[in-house]
Coordinates of C-alpha atoms and ligand atoms in Angstrom, one line a residue:
X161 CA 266.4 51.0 -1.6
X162 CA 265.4 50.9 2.0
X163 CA 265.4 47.9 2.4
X164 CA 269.0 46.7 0.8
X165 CA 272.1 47.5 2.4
X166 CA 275.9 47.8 0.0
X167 CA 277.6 45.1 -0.6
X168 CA 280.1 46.1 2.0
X169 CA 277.8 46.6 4.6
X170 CA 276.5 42.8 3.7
X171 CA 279.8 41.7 4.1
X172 CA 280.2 42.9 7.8
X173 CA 277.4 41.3 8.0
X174 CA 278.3 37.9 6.7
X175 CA 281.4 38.3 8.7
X176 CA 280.1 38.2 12.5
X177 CA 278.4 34.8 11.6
X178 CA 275.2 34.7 10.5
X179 CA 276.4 31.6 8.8
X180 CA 278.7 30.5 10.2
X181 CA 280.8 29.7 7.4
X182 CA 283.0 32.5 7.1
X183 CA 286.5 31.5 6.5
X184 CA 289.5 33.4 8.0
X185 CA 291.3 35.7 5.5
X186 CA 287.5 35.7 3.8
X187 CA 287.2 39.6 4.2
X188 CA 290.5 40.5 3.0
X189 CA 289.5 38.5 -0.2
X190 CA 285.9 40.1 -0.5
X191 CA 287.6 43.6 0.2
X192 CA 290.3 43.4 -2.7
X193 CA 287.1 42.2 -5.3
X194 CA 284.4 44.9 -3.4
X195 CA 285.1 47.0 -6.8
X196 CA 284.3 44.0 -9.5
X197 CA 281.1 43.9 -7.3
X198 CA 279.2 46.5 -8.3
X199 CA 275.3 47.1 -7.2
X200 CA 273.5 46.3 -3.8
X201 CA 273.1 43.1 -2.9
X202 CA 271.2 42.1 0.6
X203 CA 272.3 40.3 3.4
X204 CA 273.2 36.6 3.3
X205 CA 269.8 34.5 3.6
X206 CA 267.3 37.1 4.3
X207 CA 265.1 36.5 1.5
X208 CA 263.1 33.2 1.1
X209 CA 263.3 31.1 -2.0
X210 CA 261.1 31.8 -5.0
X211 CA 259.3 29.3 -6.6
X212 CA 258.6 29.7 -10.4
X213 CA 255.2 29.2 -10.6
X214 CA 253.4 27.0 -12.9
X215 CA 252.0 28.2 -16.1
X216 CA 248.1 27.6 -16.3
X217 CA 247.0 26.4 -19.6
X218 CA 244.7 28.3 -21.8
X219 CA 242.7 25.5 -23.0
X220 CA 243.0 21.6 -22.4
X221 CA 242.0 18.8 -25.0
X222 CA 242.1 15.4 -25.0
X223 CA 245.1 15.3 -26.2
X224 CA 247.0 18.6 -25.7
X225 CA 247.4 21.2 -23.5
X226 CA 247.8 25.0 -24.8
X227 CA 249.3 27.8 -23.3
X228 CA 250.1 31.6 -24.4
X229 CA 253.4 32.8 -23.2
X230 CA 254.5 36.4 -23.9
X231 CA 258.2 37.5 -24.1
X232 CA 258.3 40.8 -23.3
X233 CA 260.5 43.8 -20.9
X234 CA 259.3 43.5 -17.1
X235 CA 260.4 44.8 -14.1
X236 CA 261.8 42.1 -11.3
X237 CA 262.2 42.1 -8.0
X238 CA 265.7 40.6 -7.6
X239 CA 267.3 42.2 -4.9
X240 CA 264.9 43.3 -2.3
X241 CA 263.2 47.0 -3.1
X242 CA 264.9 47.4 -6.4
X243 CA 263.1 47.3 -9.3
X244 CA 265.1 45.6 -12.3
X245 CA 264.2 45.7 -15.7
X246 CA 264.7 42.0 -17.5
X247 CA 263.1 40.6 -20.1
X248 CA 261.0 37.7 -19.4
X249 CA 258.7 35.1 -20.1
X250 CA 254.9 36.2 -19.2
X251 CA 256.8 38.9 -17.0
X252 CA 257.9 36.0 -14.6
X253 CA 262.1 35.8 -13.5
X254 CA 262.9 32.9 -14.2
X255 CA 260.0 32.1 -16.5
X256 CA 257.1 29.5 -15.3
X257 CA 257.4 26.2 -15.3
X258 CA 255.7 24.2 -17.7
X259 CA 254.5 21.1 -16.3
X260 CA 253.8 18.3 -19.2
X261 CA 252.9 14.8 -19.4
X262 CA 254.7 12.1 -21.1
X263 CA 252.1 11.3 -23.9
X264 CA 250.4 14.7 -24.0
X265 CA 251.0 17.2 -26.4
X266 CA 251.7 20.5 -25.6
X267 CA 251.2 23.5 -27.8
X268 CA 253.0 27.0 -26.5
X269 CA 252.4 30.1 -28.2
X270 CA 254.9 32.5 -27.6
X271 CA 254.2 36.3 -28.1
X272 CA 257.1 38.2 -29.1
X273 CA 256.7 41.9 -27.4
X274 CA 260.1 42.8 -27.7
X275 CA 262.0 45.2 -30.4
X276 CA 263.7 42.3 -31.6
X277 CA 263.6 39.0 -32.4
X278 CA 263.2 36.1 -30.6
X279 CA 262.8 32.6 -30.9
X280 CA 262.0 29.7 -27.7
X281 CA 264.0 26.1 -28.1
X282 CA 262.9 23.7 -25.6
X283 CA 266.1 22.8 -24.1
X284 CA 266.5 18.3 -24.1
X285 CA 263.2 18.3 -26.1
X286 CA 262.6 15.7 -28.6
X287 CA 260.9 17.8 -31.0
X288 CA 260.8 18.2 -34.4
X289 CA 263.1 20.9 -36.2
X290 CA 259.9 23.2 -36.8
X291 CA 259.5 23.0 -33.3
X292 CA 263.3 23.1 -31.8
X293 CA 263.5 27.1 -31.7
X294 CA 265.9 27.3 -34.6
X295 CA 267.6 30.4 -35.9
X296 CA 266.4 30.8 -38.7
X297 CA 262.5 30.2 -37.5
X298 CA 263.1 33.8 -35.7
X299 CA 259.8 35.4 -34.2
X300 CA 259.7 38.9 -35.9
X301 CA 258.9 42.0 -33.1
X302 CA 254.8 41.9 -32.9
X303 CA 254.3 37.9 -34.3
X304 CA 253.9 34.8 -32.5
X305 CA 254.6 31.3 -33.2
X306 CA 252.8 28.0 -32.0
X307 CA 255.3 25.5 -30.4
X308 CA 254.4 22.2 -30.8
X309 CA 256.1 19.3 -27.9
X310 CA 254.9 16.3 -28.1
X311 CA 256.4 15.1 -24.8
X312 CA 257.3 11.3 -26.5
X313 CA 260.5 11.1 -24.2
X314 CA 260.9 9.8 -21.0
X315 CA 260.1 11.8 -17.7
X316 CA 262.8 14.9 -17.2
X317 CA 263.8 18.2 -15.8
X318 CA 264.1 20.4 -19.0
X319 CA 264.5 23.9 -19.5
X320 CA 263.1 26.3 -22.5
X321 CA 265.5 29.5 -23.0
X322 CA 266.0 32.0 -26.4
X323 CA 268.4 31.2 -29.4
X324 CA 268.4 34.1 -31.4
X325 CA 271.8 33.9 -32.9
X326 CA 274.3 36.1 -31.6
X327 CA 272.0 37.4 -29.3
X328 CA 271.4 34.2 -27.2
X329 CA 273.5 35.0 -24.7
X330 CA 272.8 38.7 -23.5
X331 CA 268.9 37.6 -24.1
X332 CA 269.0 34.5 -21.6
X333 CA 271.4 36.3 -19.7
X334 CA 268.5 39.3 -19.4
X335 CA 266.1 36.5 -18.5
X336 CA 264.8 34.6 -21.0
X337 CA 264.8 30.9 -19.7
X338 CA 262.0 28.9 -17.3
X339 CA 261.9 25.1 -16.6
X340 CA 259.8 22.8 -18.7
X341 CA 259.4 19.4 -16.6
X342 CA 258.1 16.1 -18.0
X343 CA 256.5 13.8 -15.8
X344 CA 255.5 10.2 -16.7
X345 CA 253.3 7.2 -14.7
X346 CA 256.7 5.1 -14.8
X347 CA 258.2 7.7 -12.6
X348 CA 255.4 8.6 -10.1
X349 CA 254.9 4.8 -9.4
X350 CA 258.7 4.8 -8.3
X351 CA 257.4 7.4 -5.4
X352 CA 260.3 9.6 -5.3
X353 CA 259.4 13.0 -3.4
X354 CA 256.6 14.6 -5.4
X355 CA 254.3 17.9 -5.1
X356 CA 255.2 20.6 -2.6
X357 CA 258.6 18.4 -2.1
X358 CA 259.5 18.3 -5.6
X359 CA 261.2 21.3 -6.3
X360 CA 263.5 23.3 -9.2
X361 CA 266.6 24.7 -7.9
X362 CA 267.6 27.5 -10.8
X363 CA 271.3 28.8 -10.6
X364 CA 272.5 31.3 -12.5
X365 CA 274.8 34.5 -12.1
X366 CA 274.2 37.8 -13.1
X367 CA 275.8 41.2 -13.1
X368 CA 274.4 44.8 -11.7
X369 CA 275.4 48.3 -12.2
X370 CA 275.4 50.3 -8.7
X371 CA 271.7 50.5 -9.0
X372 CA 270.9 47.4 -9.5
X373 CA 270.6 47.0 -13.1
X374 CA 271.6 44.2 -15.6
X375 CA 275.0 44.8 -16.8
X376 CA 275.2 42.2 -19.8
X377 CA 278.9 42.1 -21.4
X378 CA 279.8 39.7 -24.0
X379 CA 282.6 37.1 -22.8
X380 CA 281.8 38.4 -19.0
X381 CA 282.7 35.5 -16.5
X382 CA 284.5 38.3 -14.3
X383 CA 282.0 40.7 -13.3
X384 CA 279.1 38.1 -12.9
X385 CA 279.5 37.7 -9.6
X386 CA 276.4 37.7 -8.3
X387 CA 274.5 34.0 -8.2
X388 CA 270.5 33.6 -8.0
X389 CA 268.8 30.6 -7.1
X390 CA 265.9 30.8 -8.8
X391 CA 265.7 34.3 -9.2
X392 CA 267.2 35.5 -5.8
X393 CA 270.7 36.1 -4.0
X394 CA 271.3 33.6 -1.1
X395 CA 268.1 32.9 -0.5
X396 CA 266.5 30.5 2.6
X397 CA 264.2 27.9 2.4
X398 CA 261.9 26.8 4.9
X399 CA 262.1 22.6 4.7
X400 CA 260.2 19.9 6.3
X401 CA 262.4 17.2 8.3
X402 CA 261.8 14.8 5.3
X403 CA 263.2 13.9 1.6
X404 CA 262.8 16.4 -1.0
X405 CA 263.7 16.0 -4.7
X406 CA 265.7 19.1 -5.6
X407 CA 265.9 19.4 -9.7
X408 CA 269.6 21.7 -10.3
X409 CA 269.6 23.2 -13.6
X410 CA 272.4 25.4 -14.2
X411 CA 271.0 28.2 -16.0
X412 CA 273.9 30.3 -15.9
X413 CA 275.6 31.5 -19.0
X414 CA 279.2 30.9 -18.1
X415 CA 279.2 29.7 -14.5
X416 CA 280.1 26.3 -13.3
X417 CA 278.9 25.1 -9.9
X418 CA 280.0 22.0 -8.0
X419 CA 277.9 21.6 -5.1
X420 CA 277.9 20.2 -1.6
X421 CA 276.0 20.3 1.5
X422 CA 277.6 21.9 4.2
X423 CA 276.5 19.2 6.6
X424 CA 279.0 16.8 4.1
X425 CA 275.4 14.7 3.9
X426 CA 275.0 12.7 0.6
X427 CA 273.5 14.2 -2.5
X428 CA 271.1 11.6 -3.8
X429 CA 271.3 11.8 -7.7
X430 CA 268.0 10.6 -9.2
X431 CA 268.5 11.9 -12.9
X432 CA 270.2 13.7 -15.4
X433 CA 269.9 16.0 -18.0
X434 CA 267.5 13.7 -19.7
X435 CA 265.6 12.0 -17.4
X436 CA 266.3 9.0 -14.5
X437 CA 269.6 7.3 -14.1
X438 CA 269.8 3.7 -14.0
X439 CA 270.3 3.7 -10.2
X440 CA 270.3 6.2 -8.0
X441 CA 274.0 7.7 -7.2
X442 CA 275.2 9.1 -3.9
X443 CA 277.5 12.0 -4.0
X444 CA 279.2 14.9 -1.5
X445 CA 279.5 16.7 -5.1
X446 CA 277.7 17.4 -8.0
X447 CA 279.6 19.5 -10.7
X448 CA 277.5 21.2 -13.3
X449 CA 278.3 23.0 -16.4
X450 CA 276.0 25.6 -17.7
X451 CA 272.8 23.7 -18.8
X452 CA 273.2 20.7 -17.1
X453 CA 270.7 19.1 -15.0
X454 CA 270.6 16.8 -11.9
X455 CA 267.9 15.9 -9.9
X456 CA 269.1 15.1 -6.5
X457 CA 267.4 13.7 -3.5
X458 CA 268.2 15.2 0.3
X459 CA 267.1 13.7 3.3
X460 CA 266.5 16.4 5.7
X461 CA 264.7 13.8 8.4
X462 CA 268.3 13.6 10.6
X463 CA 268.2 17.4 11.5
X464 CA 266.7 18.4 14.6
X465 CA 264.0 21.3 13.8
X466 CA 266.1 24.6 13.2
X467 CA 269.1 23.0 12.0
X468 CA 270.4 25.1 8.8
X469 CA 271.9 23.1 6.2
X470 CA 273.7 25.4 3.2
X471 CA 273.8 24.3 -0.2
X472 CA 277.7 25.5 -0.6
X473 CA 279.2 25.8 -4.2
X474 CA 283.3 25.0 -4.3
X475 CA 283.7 26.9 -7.3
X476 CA 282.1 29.9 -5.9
X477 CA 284.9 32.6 -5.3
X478 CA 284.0 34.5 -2.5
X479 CA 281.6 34.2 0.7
X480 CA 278.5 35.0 -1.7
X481 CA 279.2 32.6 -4.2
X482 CA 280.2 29.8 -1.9
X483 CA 276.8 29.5 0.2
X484 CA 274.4 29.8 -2.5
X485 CA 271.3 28.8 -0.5
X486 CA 269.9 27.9 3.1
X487 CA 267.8 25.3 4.1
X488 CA 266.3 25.8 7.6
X489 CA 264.9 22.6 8.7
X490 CA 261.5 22.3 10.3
X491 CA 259.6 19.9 11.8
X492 CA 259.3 16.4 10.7
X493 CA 256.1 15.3 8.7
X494 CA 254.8 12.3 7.1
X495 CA 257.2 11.0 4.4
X496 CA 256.0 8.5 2.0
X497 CA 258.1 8.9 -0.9
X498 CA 261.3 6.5 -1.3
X499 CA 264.3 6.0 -3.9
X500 CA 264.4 2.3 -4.8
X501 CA 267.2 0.8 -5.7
X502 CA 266.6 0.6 -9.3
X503 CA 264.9 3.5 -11.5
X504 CA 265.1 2.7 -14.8
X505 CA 266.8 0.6 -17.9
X506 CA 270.3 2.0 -18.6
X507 CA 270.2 3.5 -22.2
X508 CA 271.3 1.0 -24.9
X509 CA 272.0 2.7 -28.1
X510 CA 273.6 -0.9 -29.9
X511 CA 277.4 -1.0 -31.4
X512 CA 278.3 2.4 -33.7
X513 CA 277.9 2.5 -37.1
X514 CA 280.4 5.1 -37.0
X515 CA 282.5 7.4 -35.5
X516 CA 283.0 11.2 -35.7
X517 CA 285.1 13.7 -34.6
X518 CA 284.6 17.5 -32.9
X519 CA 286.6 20.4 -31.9
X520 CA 286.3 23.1 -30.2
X521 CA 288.8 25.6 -30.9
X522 CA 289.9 29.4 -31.2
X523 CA 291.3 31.8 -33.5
X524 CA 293.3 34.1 -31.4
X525 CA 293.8 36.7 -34.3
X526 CA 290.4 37.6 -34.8
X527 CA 289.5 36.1 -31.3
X528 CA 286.9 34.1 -32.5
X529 CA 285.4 30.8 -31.3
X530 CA 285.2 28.0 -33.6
X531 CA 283.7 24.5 -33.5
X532 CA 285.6 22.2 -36.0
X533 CA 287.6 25.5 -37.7
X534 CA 284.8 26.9 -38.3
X535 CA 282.2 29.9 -37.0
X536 CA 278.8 29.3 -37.5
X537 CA 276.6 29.7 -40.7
X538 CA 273.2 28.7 -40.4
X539 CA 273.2 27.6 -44.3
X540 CA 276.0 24.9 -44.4
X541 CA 275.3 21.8 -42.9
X542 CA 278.5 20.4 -41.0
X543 CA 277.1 16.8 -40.2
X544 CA 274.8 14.9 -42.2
X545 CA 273.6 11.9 -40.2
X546 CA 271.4 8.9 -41.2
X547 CA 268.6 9.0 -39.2
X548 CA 268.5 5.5 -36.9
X549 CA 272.5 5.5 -36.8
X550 CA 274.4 5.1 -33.7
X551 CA 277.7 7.2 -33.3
X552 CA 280.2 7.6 -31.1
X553 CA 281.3 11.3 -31.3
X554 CA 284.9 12.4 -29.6
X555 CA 285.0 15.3 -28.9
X556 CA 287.9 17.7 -28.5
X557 CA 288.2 20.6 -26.5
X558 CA 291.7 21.3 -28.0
X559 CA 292.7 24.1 -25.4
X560 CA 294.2 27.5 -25.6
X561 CA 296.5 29.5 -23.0
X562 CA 295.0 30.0 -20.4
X563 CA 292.8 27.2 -20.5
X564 CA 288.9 27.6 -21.2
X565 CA 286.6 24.8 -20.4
X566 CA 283.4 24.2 -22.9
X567 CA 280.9 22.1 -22.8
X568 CA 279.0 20.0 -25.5
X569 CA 274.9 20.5 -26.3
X570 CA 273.0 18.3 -29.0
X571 CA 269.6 19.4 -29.9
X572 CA 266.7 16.6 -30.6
X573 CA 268.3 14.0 -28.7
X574 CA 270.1 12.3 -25.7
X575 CA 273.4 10.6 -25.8
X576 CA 275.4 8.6 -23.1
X577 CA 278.9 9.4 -22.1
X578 CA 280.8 7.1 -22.7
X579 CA 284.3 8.5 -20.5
X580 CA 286.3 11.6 -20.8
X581 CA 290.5 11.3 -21.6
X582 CA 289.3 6.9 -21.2
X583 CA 288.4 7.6 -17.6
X584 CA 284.8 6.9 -16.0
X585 CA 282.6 10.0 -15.8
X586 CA 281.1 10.8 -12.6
X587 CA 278.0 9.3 -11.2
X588 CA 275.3 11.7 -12.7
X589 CA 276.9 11.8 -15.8
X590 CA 275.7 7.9 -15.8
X591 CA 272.2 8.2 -17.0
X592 CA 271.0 10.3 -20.7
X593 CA 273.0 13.9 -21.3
X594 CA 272.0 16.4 -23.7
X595 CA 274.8 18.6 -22.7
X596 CA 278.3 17.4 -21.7
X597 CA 281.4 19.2 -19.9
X598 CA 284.9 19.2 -21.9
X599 CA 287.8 20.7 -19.7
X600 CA 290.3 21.8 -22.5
X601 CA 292.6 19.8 -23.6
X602 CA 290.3 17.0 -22.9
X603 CA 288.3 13.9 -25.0
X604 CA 285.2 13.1 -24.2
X605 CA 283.2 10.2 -25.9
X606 CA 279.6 9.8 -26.4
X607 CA 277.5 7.5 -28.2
X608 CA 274.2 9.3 -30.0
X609 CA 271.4 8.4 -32.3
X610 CA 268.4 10.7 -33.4
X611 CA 265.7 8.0 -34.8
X612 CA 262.5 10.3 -35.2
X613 CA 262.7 13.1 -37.1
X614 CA 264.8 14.8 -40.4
X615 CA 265.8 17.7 -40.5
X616 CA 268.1 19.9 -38.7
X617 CA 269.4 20.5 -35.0
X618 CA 271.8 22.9 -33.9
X619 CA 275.0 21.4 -31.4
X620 CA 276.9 24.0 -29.8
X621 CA 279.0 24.7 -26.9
X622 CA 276.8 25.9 -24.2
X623 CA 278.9 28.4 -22.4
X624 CA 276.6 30.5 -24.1
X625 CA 278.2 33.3 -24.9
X626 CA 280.8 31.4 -27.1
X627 CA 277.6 29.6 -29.1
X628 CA 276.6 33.5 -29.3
X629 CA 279.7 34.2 -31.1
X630 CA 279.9 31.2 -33.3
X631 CA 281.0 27.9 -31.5
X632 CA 278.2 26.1 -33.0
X633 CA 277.0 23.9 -36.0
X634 CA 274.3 21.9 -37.6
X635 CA 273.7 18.6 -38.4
X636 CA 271.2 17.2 -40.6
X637 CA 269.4 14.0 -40.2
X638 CA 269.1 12.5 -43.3
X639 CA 266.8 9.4 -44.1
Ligands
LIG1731 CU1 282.6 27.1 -25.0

């Protein structure tokens, strides 16, 4: 504990500038919230970025790579000299990174050392149903179970996590989620940032009891207040003065971001949930809904050496929240990379065969979440679709007082937005989405095909606890 300081100690802290950022009135905001902040929490950018390290295969093949992944308790380092017990991939918080190969296969077995079950779906994977981390494929306490990814989709920044039903939530929330990035020789030859300068940016909140423990409550989006990045509270990174390619993933459960630098510099935006845009897309803001990706670029070369550039987050409500991560610019190096003008085809999914319509919607008597009327049930099948068939899907966020944003998550495939309430969707909303933001009362329209396998994928809302309590369904893909 020696080495953390209380939360209101790191606010005095915060407040005589280390930053710079303070706003007036900030304090007297912080002070009236200092009780829905419970735990110890360090001072603002004292602790350098974490970067999930890559999980080493077991045994490579011509074809395939293998690894052995074990879910199981673990103690993390999260705030500095605390130990906090999480559960975890391999022990890691966040999990590795998997690092696949469009074209190679890749085989995972996870080892279920918990006391309950748990089961590993490969978040924007295009993998069969056996192999999508499915409810009802469970991993009993004590088994394991091979997953199979054959990486047959273009390069993208994915991201595994648990879906045990009903338990989802408080399980990712306690840790169980890591990156899973695909890379393919299309991409590399484009020479965007790459390597040491190609690095995942993991946000997430999390709530702590006063010492330092994971408080998980269903429904929380109160107490959460605490955001990581990549495992750690307001953390600095040490940058060259040259481009880096920064993959977001918003890993939280609840939590939206929309993020800036506080230099007002451009956001480059590369890519999407799944995989390059069209064209590259410069932003001031990226908005991200939980489990949305972007991959941005940011040119750091304009800084003079010591220049520290925050990675601020509007939605963030206080100091904490707002400046979510530091970049301290170093000195310049040779920078080879580049973001050409064009980066891939735009999707083309053909005219509809049909259209279909979704809701997501509440039952205020029994306070339950429901997606078309209904709550889950893992044996009725709620959308049979013909494998090969384009639709367009609208989907309804139909609202409730106050309101309460969801957001929309197919399994086995990628769709394009095609506008929200008949207005454009913002720029990294542009290239292929697995997951898809629906403020309530709003319509948003996608167009979606699943041509590989049969079977059946999950869609959910993916404000996870809500798919924990039911806002979630099944199609099947019928031949
Ligand atoms: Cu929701």
């Amino acid at each position: 504990m020696d080495r953390t300081i209380k939360r209101r100690d790191a606010l005095k802290l915060g407040a005589v500038g280390v930053t710079g950022l303070v706003v007036p009135g900030g304090l007297g905001l912080n002070s009236l919230r200092r009780k829905e902040r419970p735990g110890v929490v360090p001072a603002a950018f004292t602790v350098p970025l974490q970067i999930p390290r890559a999980a080493r295969p077991v045994m490579r093949t011509l074809t395939t790579d293998y690894y052995h992944l074990t879910i199981q308790e673990a103690q993390a380092e999260i705030l500095p000299g605390v130990r906090t017990k999480v559960l975890s991939y391999d022990g890691q918080f966040p999990g590795p990174t998997i690092r696949a190969v469009k074209g190679r296969r890749v085989v995972v077995r996870q080892t279920n050392k918990l006391t309950g079950e748990a089961v590993v779906h490969l978040h924007g994977g295009h993998v069969s149903p056996a192999n999508d981390g499915h409810p009802a494929n469970g991993i009993v306490p004590g088994g394991y179970r091979d997953y199979e990814y054959p990486n047959d989709q273009p390069a993208a920044t994915l991201w595994y996590h648990d879906h045990v039903h009903h338990m989802e939530s408080e399980n990712v929330f306690r840790g169980l989620s890591g990156t899973y990035l695909i890379s393919d020789p299309a991409e590399l030859r484009l020479g965007l940032p790459n390597g040491a300068y190609d690095v995942p940016i993991i946000l997430r909140d999390i709530r702590f009891d006063d010492a330092g423990q994971i408080v998980y409550e269903m429904g929380d989006f109160k107490y959460r207040n605490t955001v990581l990045v990549n495992g750690s509270p307001q953390p600095y990174f040490k940058v060259a003065a040259r481009k880096y390619r920064l993959r977001l993933v918003n890993a939280a459960n609840m939590r939206f971001f929309n993020l800036s630098l506080s230099t007002g510099a451009d956001l480059t935006v590369v890519a999407s949930d799944g995989g390059l845009l069209p064209a590259p897309q410069p932003v001031k803001s990226i908005a991200l809904s939980p489990a949305e990706r972007a991959d941005v670029v940011v040119d750091f070369s304009g800084y003079a050496p010591g220049t520290q550039v925050v990675l601020t987050n509007a939605f963030g409500t206080d100091e904490a929240s707002r400046s979510i991560l530091r970049f301290d610019v170093g000195e310049p190096v040779r920078d080879r990379s580049r973001v050409p003008a064009t980066l891939r085809r735009r999707m083309n999914l053909g005219e509809p065969d049909q259209t279909r319509t979704v809701s997501f919607g509440f039952n205020p008597q029994n306070q339950e979440w429901l997606l078309d009327g209904k709550t889950f049930d893992m044996n009725r099948v709620d959308a049979k679709i013909k494998r090969g068939d384009t639709e367009i899907w609208q989907i309804q966020n139909l609202g409730v007082s106050p309101p309460v944003p969801h957001n929309m998550h197919l399994h086995g495939t990628h769709f394009e937005v095609l506008d929200r309430d008949g207005q454009p969707v913002a720029p990294h909303e542009t290239g292929p989405k697995d997951t898809v933001f629906v403020a309530s009362g709003s319509t948003v329209r996608i167009k979606v095909r699943w041509d590989t396998y049969l079977g059946r994928y999950l869609y959910h809302c993916h404000l996870i606890d809500h798919s924990s309590m039911g806002m979630m369904a099944q199609a099947e893909i019928v031949a």
